[in-house]
Structures are given as structure tokens and as C-alpha cells.
Amino acid sequence: MVASTEPPTIAVIGAGVIGLSAALKIQALLSGASAQARVLLIAREWPTSIPGAPILHSPDYASMWAGAHVRPIPAGDSPQLQREARWLKQTAAEFEELLRTEPSVGITRTPGIEFLDAPPPDYVNQTEASFAEETGLAGYRKYAASELPEGAQLGYEYETYCVNSPLYCGNLLRKFIVQGGKTLHRDLKSEWEAFAAGGSNVKLVVNATGTGFGDWRSFPTRGQTVITNVLSATKTVTRQNKDGTWSFIIPRFFNGGTIIGGTKEPGNWEVEPRPATREVLLAGGKVLAPYATNHSSPLNEKDLRVITDVVGRRPTREGGVRIELEERQLTDANGQLRTGHVLHSYGAGGRGYEISWGVANEVSEVVKDLLPLIVGTKAKL
Ligand SMILES: Cc1cc2nc3c(=O)[nH]c(=O)nc-3n(C[C@H](O)[C@H](O)[C@H](O)COP(=O)(O)OP(=O)(O)OC[C@H]3O[C@@H](n4cnc5c(N)ncnc54)[C@H](O)[C@@H]3O)c2cc1C
């Protein structure tokens, strides 16, 4: 058998927020353990964050289309929501640290406001203390009835974060490369193909492709939104309407305009934006605009310009994110049988940004356990 001259490689498939965050956490783990291994990012689509650049991404590259804000969902007694709440809390802490150390990364701390026309009990029962405990976010305040828009039964505010998603992902990618990470542009047919595509010494593959490969539990949740030129929005506002639809305004700080949205359509594969939906979204946005801007300088309707309609697919998975190690027998370039390991990490649905660092921490914990297998026993664990 010919020994590989390449360093042991961990290949991460996916340059969305989940793959990028996981790749950075794995880099940190390897450097902390003085492990001589490299991280290779393989993806079909990559972030673009250059102002004025044409938008060429497919609706499947969800990370480019996200608002994106942190909007906690009360976990109640749902194990999936409880797991996501733990990840959100870790992400909020990491965002705060990033704001301190890398203020231009693309995150902005901002007030978040929510209105619900028919609030479920888990929302009604939230208190300042329970909210802070579950999310790590400060400043929760329930609104008095006089502060609510017509039709809303519950309203509250808190301190949260908005992310300029293309800028943020571009910055994570830059950091990964500057720290020695390698990249490969490739459209893979299977997660197992990464063992061959990634060179001759791939020890582990992380599958952060959003949807996975042929997982019957994965499905798209279509999101249609509108990017507008409104620059006066400084708060993110969400309304859960009585009929189950959503209205939201998310400022894309760092000159990214403002997102007015948006639909959540599970199982809808339609790619083209619907003009009628755009009008409904803009109408919902106008109701929320006084809350997103300062009441003293409300949205000026005649200045509102649509930059583009957006359709993105949230990579949703029944049961939530799959973090699972899978093992298979492979044949390598020398015709030898070998065992390959894939660590799945996909299915973040509509929450990829707000749970990203929690998911990445969990991925990195699994990789830590596998380090002896990846680099032998020399790493300082
Ligand atoms: C309209 C909209 C609004 C949203 N708002 C929010 C929000 O406010 N807050 C929030 O937290 N989340 C939000 N989301 C959800 C968030 O965008 C997703 O959860 C997140 O982007 C998923 O990231 P990901 O890295 O798992 O997948 P993706 O971003 O889809 O990235 C997948 C990566 O894998 C690569 N890949 C896939 N298949 C292959 C293959 N065969 N070969 C090679 N590479 C492959 C892709 O090219 C890409 O690089 C929103 C999403 C949408 C669409």
C-alpha cells in the first residue's frame, strides 16, 4: 500500500453558515490540540458579498437569502425546540464575542420586536426571567395593550442581532482561508464522493449541505421576501398574523437595504417570485414600519424602492438538524478497502444563523472524539 504524502484532511461539504461555522470550529480545535491536519471546504456555491455584484445564487443556497435575525422560539416541552434553544443561546454568546473582536464581521446588535395576533401559551407565559434564561438575550419587555398594532394580542421587545448574511458568510470564509483552510469548488453526487475529491488522505467528511443527499426527511420551506432600499429601519420586527402568515422587517445593516417578508411554505418548490405575494408582503411591512423605524421618522412610502424579489429554500428536516456519525466501507485509489466516516450536520430549516455556533460546537465535540483516528495519538487532547 502506498502511504499518502498529504496531511490528514477533514473535508467539510458546504459553504453555508453551518459549514463555515463548523469549519472554523474544527480549525480552532486542531490548532488547540496542535494536530497536524488540514480542513478542506468543498462546495457547489460560495458567498458573494461585493456591493453591486449580480446575484447568481440558486434558491437552494439558503444562507444567501436569509434575513437574518435571531428570533427565539419558546421551547416549551418540545425536545427539538429545547435542543435548538441551547444552540441559540450559544450562538448569541458567540455573536456577542464576535461583535467585540471583529466588529466588521456583519453582525449588528439591535432591538427585536414581536407581535402575535393569536399567541400560543408558550409565548403568553414568557417572562423577562424565563426569556433571559432560555435565550441569553437581555431587555425583554412585554408591551401594554396600548402599544400594540390593531389586531395584535401580544407584543414584546428584547435585544437581539441582525446578520448581513452574504457579508457575514464572506467574512467567515475569508477567516477560514487566512487561517490556512483550503477550498474546492465541486458539485458532489454523494457525501462519500468527498473522500475521493478531497485528495488522498481524507479521514473525515462533514456533510453540511443544507439538505443532505437523498434524505427523505428533508424538504424545502420556500421563503419569498423583498429586498428594499429602506435604510431607516433600525429594529427587526416580526408579526405572526392571525391566518398563520408572517410579516417581518429585517434591516440588513452594512448598506444591505432592508428585507421585507416573508412567506414560509413547506414543500413548495416554486422558484419564481409571485408578484401578488410581493404586494401582500409590502402591505404587511408598511404596518410594521413605524415600529422598525423611529416613530419620528416613519417609512416614506414614495421613497420605497424594491431592489429585488427573493426566493430561497430553507433546508428543513423532519425532526430537526441531523448530527450523526455514519460509517461505510470504501475502496481507495489503491484498490484497498478502508472505513470512511461521515459526520452529518444539516437540516437547520429557518434557523441556521441563530443556531449556527451551537451546531458547530456540537460538530466540533464529535470531531474531538475522533481526533486519534484522524491524526493518530499525537494530538494534545
Ligand atoms: C427567506 C429566508 C429567510 C431566512 N431567515 C432566517 C433568519 O432570519 N434567521 C436564521 O437563523 N435563519 C434564517 N433562514 C434560514 C437559514 O438561511 C438557513 O437555515 C441556513 O442558511 C442553512 O445553512 P446551511 O449551511 O445548512 O445550508 P446552505 O446555506 O443551503 O448551504 C449549503 C452549502 O452546501 C453546498 N452544497 C449543497 N449540495 C452540494 C453538493 N451536492 N455538492 C457540493 N456542495 C453542495 C451548497 O453549495 C452550499 O455551499 C432564512 C432562510 C430563508 C430562505
mmCIF file of N, CA and C and ligand atoms in Angstrom, residues 13-19 42-45 60-63 65-69 186-188 208-210 213 223 225 250 312-315 348-354, ligand 1:
data_model
loop_
_atom_site.group_PDB
_atom_site.id
_atom_site.type_symbol
_atom_site.label_atom_id
_atom_site.label_comp_id
_atom_site.label_asym_id
_atom_site.label_seq_id
_atom_site.Cartn_x
_atom_site.Cartn_y
_atom_site.Cartn_z
ATOM 1 N N ILE A 13 -18.244 19.560 3.563
ATOM 2 C CA ILE A 13 -19.002 19.888 2.342
ATOM 3 C C ILE A 13 -20.030 20.944 2.718
ATOM 4 N N GLY A 14 -19.958 22.110 2.041
ATOM 5 C CA GLY A 14 -20.959 23.162 2.276
ATOM 6 C C GLY A 14 -20.341 24.449 2.767
ATOM 7 N N ALA A 15 -20.564 25.530 1.998
ATOM 8 C CA ALA A 15 -20.074 26.854 2.389
ATOM 9 C C ALA A 15 -21.238 27.747 2.774
ATOM 10 N N GLY A 16 -22.258 27.150 3.394
ATOM 11 C CA GLY A 16 -23.323 27.942 4.003
ATOM 12 C C GLY A 16 -22.920 28.257 5.432
ATOM 13 N N VAL A 17 -23.818 28.878 6.159
ATOM 14 C CA VAL A 17 -23.457 29.320 7.515
ATOM 15 C C VAL A 17 -23.100 28.132 8.409
ATOM 16 N N ILE A 18 -23.714 26.973 8.169
ATOM 17 C CA ILE A 18 -23.429 25.809 9.013
ATOM 18 C C ILE A 18 -22.039 25.233 8.689
ATOM 19 N N GLY A 19 -21.742 25.046 7.403
ATOM 20 C CA GLY A 19 -20.432 24.512 7.018
ATOM 21 C C GLY A 19 -19.298 25.455 7.405
ATOM 22 N N ILE A 42 -15.451 22.027 0.673
ATOM 23 C CA ILE A 42 -15.874 21.702 -0.696
ATOM 24 C C ILE A 42 -17.302 22.208 -0.869
ATOM 25 N N ALA A 43 -17.574 22.944 -1.945
ATOM 26 C CA ALA A 43 -18.948 23.412 -2.138
ATOM 27 C C ALA A 43 -19.231 23.704 -3.599
ATOM 28 N N ARG A 44 -20.515 23.638 -3.891
ATOM 29 C CA ARG A 44 -21.011 23.987 -5.228
ATOM 30 C C ARG A 44 -21.194 25.497 -5.328
ATOM 31 N N GLU A 45 -21.681 26.118 -4.249
ATOM 32 C CA GLU A 45 -21.903 27.583 -4.261
ATOM 33 C C GLU A 45 -21.170 28.223 -3.086
ATOM 34 N N ASP A 60 -31.452 27.270 -3.631
ATOM 35 C CA ASP A 60 -31.022 26.211 -2.711
ATOM 36 C C ASP A 60 -29.902 26.634 -1.773
ATOM 37 N N TYR A 61 -29.239 27.740 -2.110
ATOM 38 C CA TYR A 61 -28.146 28.208 -1.235
ATOM 39 C C TYR A 61 -28.775 29.147 -0.205
ATOM 40 N N ALA A 62 -29.410 28.532 0.795
ATOM 41 C CA ALA A 62 -30.267 29.290 1.722
ATOM 42 C C ALA A 62 -29.536 30.433 2.414
ATOM 43 N N SER A 63 -28.266 30.219 2.722
ATOM 44 C CA SER A 63 -27.553 31.210 3.537
ATOM 45 C C SER A 63 -27.474 32.580 2.883
ATOM 46 N N TRP A 65 -29.916 34.004 1.282
ATOM 47 C CA TRP A 65 -31.237 34.635 1.214
ATOM 48 C C TRP A 65 -31.829 34.957 2.583
ATOM 49 N N ALA A 66 -31.161 34.518 3.629
ATOM 50 C CA ALA A 66 -31.711 34.728 4.985
ATOM 51 C C ALA A 66 -31.719 36.199 5.330
ATOM 52 N N GLY A 67 -32.680 36.597 6.202
ATOM 53 C CA GLY A 67 -32.841 37.993 6.640
ATOM 54 C C GLY A 67 -31.548 38.640 7.081
ATOM 55 N N ALA A 68 -30.843 38.255 8.099
ATOM 56 C CA ALA A 68 -31.190 37.187 9.015
ATOM 57 C C ALA A 68 -31.183 37.748 10.445
ATOM 58 N N HIS A 69 -32.197 37.394 11.190
ATOM 59 C CA HIS A 69 -32.195 37.856 12.578
ATOM 60 C C HIS A 69 -32.227 36.663 13.537
ATOM 61 N N ARG A 186 -16.833 22.205 -6.207
ATOM 62 C CA ARG A 186 -17.232 20.911 -6.762
ATOM 63 C C ARG A 186 -18.706 20.649 -6.464
ATOM 64 N N ASP A 187 -19.378 20.076 -7.431
ATOM 65 C CA ASP A 187 -20.765 19.636 -7.230
ATOM 66 C C ASP A 187 -20.725 18.128 -7.021
ATOM 67 N N LEU A 188 -20.875 17.681 -5.805
ATOM 68 C CA LEU A 188 -20.711 16.261 -5.484
ATOM 69 C C LEU A 188 -22.017 15.498 -5.683
ATOM 70 N N ALA A 208 -22.342 19.220 5.507
ATOM 71 C CA ALA A 208 -23.120 20.416 5.865
ATOM 72 C C ALA A 208 -23.746 20.995 4.599
ATOM 73 N N THR A 209 -24.458 20.147 3.871
ATOM 74 C CA THR A 209 -25.003 20.549 2.566
ATOM 75 C C THR A 209 -26.395 21.165 2.660
ATOM 76 N N GLY A 210 -26.873 21.419 3.836
ATOM 77 C CA GLY A 210 -28.213 22.008 3.982
ATOM 78 C C GLY A 210 -29.288 20.940 4.005
ATOM 79 N N PHE A 213 -28.031 14.336 1.203
ATOM 80 C CA PHE A 213 -28.143 13.685 -0.113
ATOM 81 C C PHE A 213 -29.249 12.639 -0.047
ATOM 82 N N GLY A 223 -39.253 30.498 0.930
ATOM 83 C CA GLY A 223 -39.371 31.825 1.536
ATOM 84 C C GLY A 223 -39.299 32.884 0.471
ATOM 85 N N THR A 225 -39.281 36.883 -0.121
ATOM 86 C CA THR A 225 -39.129 38.160 0.569
ATOM 87 C C THR A 225 -38.813 39.237 -0.475
ATOM 88 N N ILE A 250 -36.522 43.153 8.407
ATOM 89 C CA ILE A 250 -35.193 42.874 8.961
ATOM 90 C C ILE A 250 -34.181 43.807 8.293
ATOM 91 N N GLY A 312 -35.932 31.888 -1.588
ATOM 92 C CA GLY A 312 -34.915 30.983 -1.042
ATOM 93 C C GLY A 312 -35.598 29.774 -0.429
ATOM 94 N N ARG A 313 -34.850 28.676 -0.352
ATOM 95 C CA ARG A 313 -35.405 27.445 0.226
ATOM 96 C C ARG A 313 -34.735 27.153 1.556
ATOM 97 N N ARG A 314 -35.516 27.212 2.620
ATOM 98 C CA ARG A 314 -34.959 26.847 3.936
ATOM 99 C C ARG A 314 -34.799 25.326 3.963
ATOM 100 N N PRO A 315 -33.593 24.844 4.270
ATOM 101 C CA PRO A 315 -33.366 23.386 4.231
ATOM 102 C C PRO A 315 -33.937 22.712 5.484
ATOM 103 N N ALA A 348 -31.054 22.659 9.045
ATOM 104 C CA ALA A 348 -31.288 23.763 10.006
ATOM 105 C C ALA A 348 -32.578 24.531 9.737
ATOM 106 N N GLY A 349 -33.266 24.249 8.633
ATOM 107 C CA GLY A 349 -34.557 24.893 8.354
ATOM 108 C C GLY A 349 -34.449 26.405 8.331
ATOM 109 N N GLY A 350 -35.356 27.062 9.046
ATOM 110 C CA GLY A 350 -35.404 28.525 9.062
ATOM 111 C C GLY A 350 -34.571 29.139 10.174
ATOM 112 N N ARG A 351 -33.649 28.341 10.787
ATOM 113 C CA ARG A 351 -32.956 28.846 11.968
ATOM 114 C C ARG A 351 -31.435 28.769 11.870
ATOM 115 N N GLY A 352 -30.917 28.570 10.661
ATOM 116 C CA GLY A 352 -29.489 28.274 10.506
ATOM 117 C C GLY A 352 -28.554 29.295 11.131
ATOM 118 N N TYR A 353 -28.871 30.581 10.995
ATOM 119 C CA TYR A 353 -27.973 31.599 11.566
ATOM 120 C C TYR A 353 -28.042 31.584 13.084
ATOM 121 N N GLU A 354 -29.266 31.574 13.606
ATOM 122 C CA GLU A 354 -29.402 31.746 15.056
ATOM 123 C C GLU A 354 -28.966 30.512 15.852
HETATM 124 C C1 LIG B 1 -36.036 33.736 3.077
HETATM 125 C C2 LIG B 1 -35.234 33.145 4.195
HETATM 126 C C3 LIG B 1 -35.144 33.798 5.410
HETATM 127 C C4 LIG B 1 -34.406 33.255 6.460
HETATM 128 N N1 LIG B 1 -34.283 33.958 7.636
HETATM 129 C C5 LIG B 1 -33.519 33.461 8.649
HETATM 130 C C6 LIG B 1 -33.343 34.204 9.842
HETATM 131 O O1 LIG B 1 -33.844 35.314 9.984
HETATM 132 N N2 LIG B 1 -32.586 33.653 10.828
HETATM 133 C C7 LIG B 1 -31.997 32.430 10.696
HETATM 134 O O2 LIG B 1 -31.323 31.982 11.631
HETATM 135 N N3 LIG B 1 -32.147 31.717 9.555
HETATM 136 C C8 LIG B 1 -32.900 32.195 8.542
HETATM 137 N N4 LIG B 1 -33.076 31.473 7.395
HETATM 138 C C9 LIG B 1 -32.584 30.091 7.357
HETATM 139 C C10 LIG B 1 -31.108 29.995 7.015
HETATM 140 O O3 LIG B 1 -30.854 30.717 5.841
HETATM 141 C C11 LIG B 1 -30.734 28.529 6.821
HETATM 142 O O4 LIG B 1 -31.121 27.767 7.940
HETATM 143 C C12 LIG B 1 -29.222 28.394 6.657
HETATM 144 O O5 LIG B 1 -28.760 29.253 5.667
HETATM 145 C C13 LIG B 1 -28.851 26.960 6.320
HETATM 146 O O6 LIG B 1 -27.457 26.933 6.155
HETATM 147 P P1 LIG B 1 -26.723 25.659 5.629
HETATM 148 O O7 LIG B 1 -25.274 25.979 5.672
HETATM 149 O O8 LIG B 1 -27.204 24.454 6.337
HETATM 150 O O9 LIG B 1 -27.221 25.470 4.110
HETATM 151 P P2 LIG B 1 -26.990 26.366 2.810
HETATM 152 O O10 LIG B 1 -26.855 27.789 3.126
HETATM 153 O O11 LIG B 1 -28.051 25.975 1.839
HETATM 154 O O12 LIG B 1 -25.567 25.897 2.258
HETATM 155 C C14 LIG B 1 -25.385 24.614 1.699
HETATM 156 C C15 LIG B 1 -23.973 24.542 1.142
HETATM 157 O O13 LIG B 1 -23.759 23.209 0.695
HETATM 158 C C16 LIG B 1 -23.365 23.221 -0.668
HETATM 159 N N5 LIG B 1 -23.844 22.015 -1.324
HETATM 160 C C17 LIG B 1 -25.109 21.526 -1.321
HETATM 161 N N6 LIG B 1 -25.166 20.416 -2.078
HETATM 162 C C18 LIG B 1 -23.922 20.202 -2.564
HETATM 163 C C19 LIG B 1 -23.334 19.225 -3.414
HETATM 164 N N7 LIG B 1 -24.058 18.235 -3.953
HETATM 165 N N8 LIG B 1 -22.010 19.319 -3.723
HETATM 166 C C20 LIG B 1 -21.260 20.332 -3.208
HETATM 167 N N9 LIG B 1 -21.766 21.295 -2.387
HETATM 168 C C21 LIG B 1 -23.071 21.225 -2.084
HETATM 169 C C22 LIG B 1 -24.007 24.478 -1.239
HETATM 170 O O14 LIG B 1 -23.386 24.859 -2.450
HETATM 171 C C23 LIG B 1 -23.756 25.449 -0.081
HETATM 172 O O15 LIG B 1 -22.442 25.926 -0.131
HETATM 173 C C24 LIG B 1 -33.771 32.006 6.306
HETATM 174 C C25 LIG B 1 -33.835 31.354 5.080
HETATM 175 C C26 LIG B 1 -34.556 31.909 4.032
HETATM 176 C C27 LIG B 1 -34.591 31.191 2.714
#
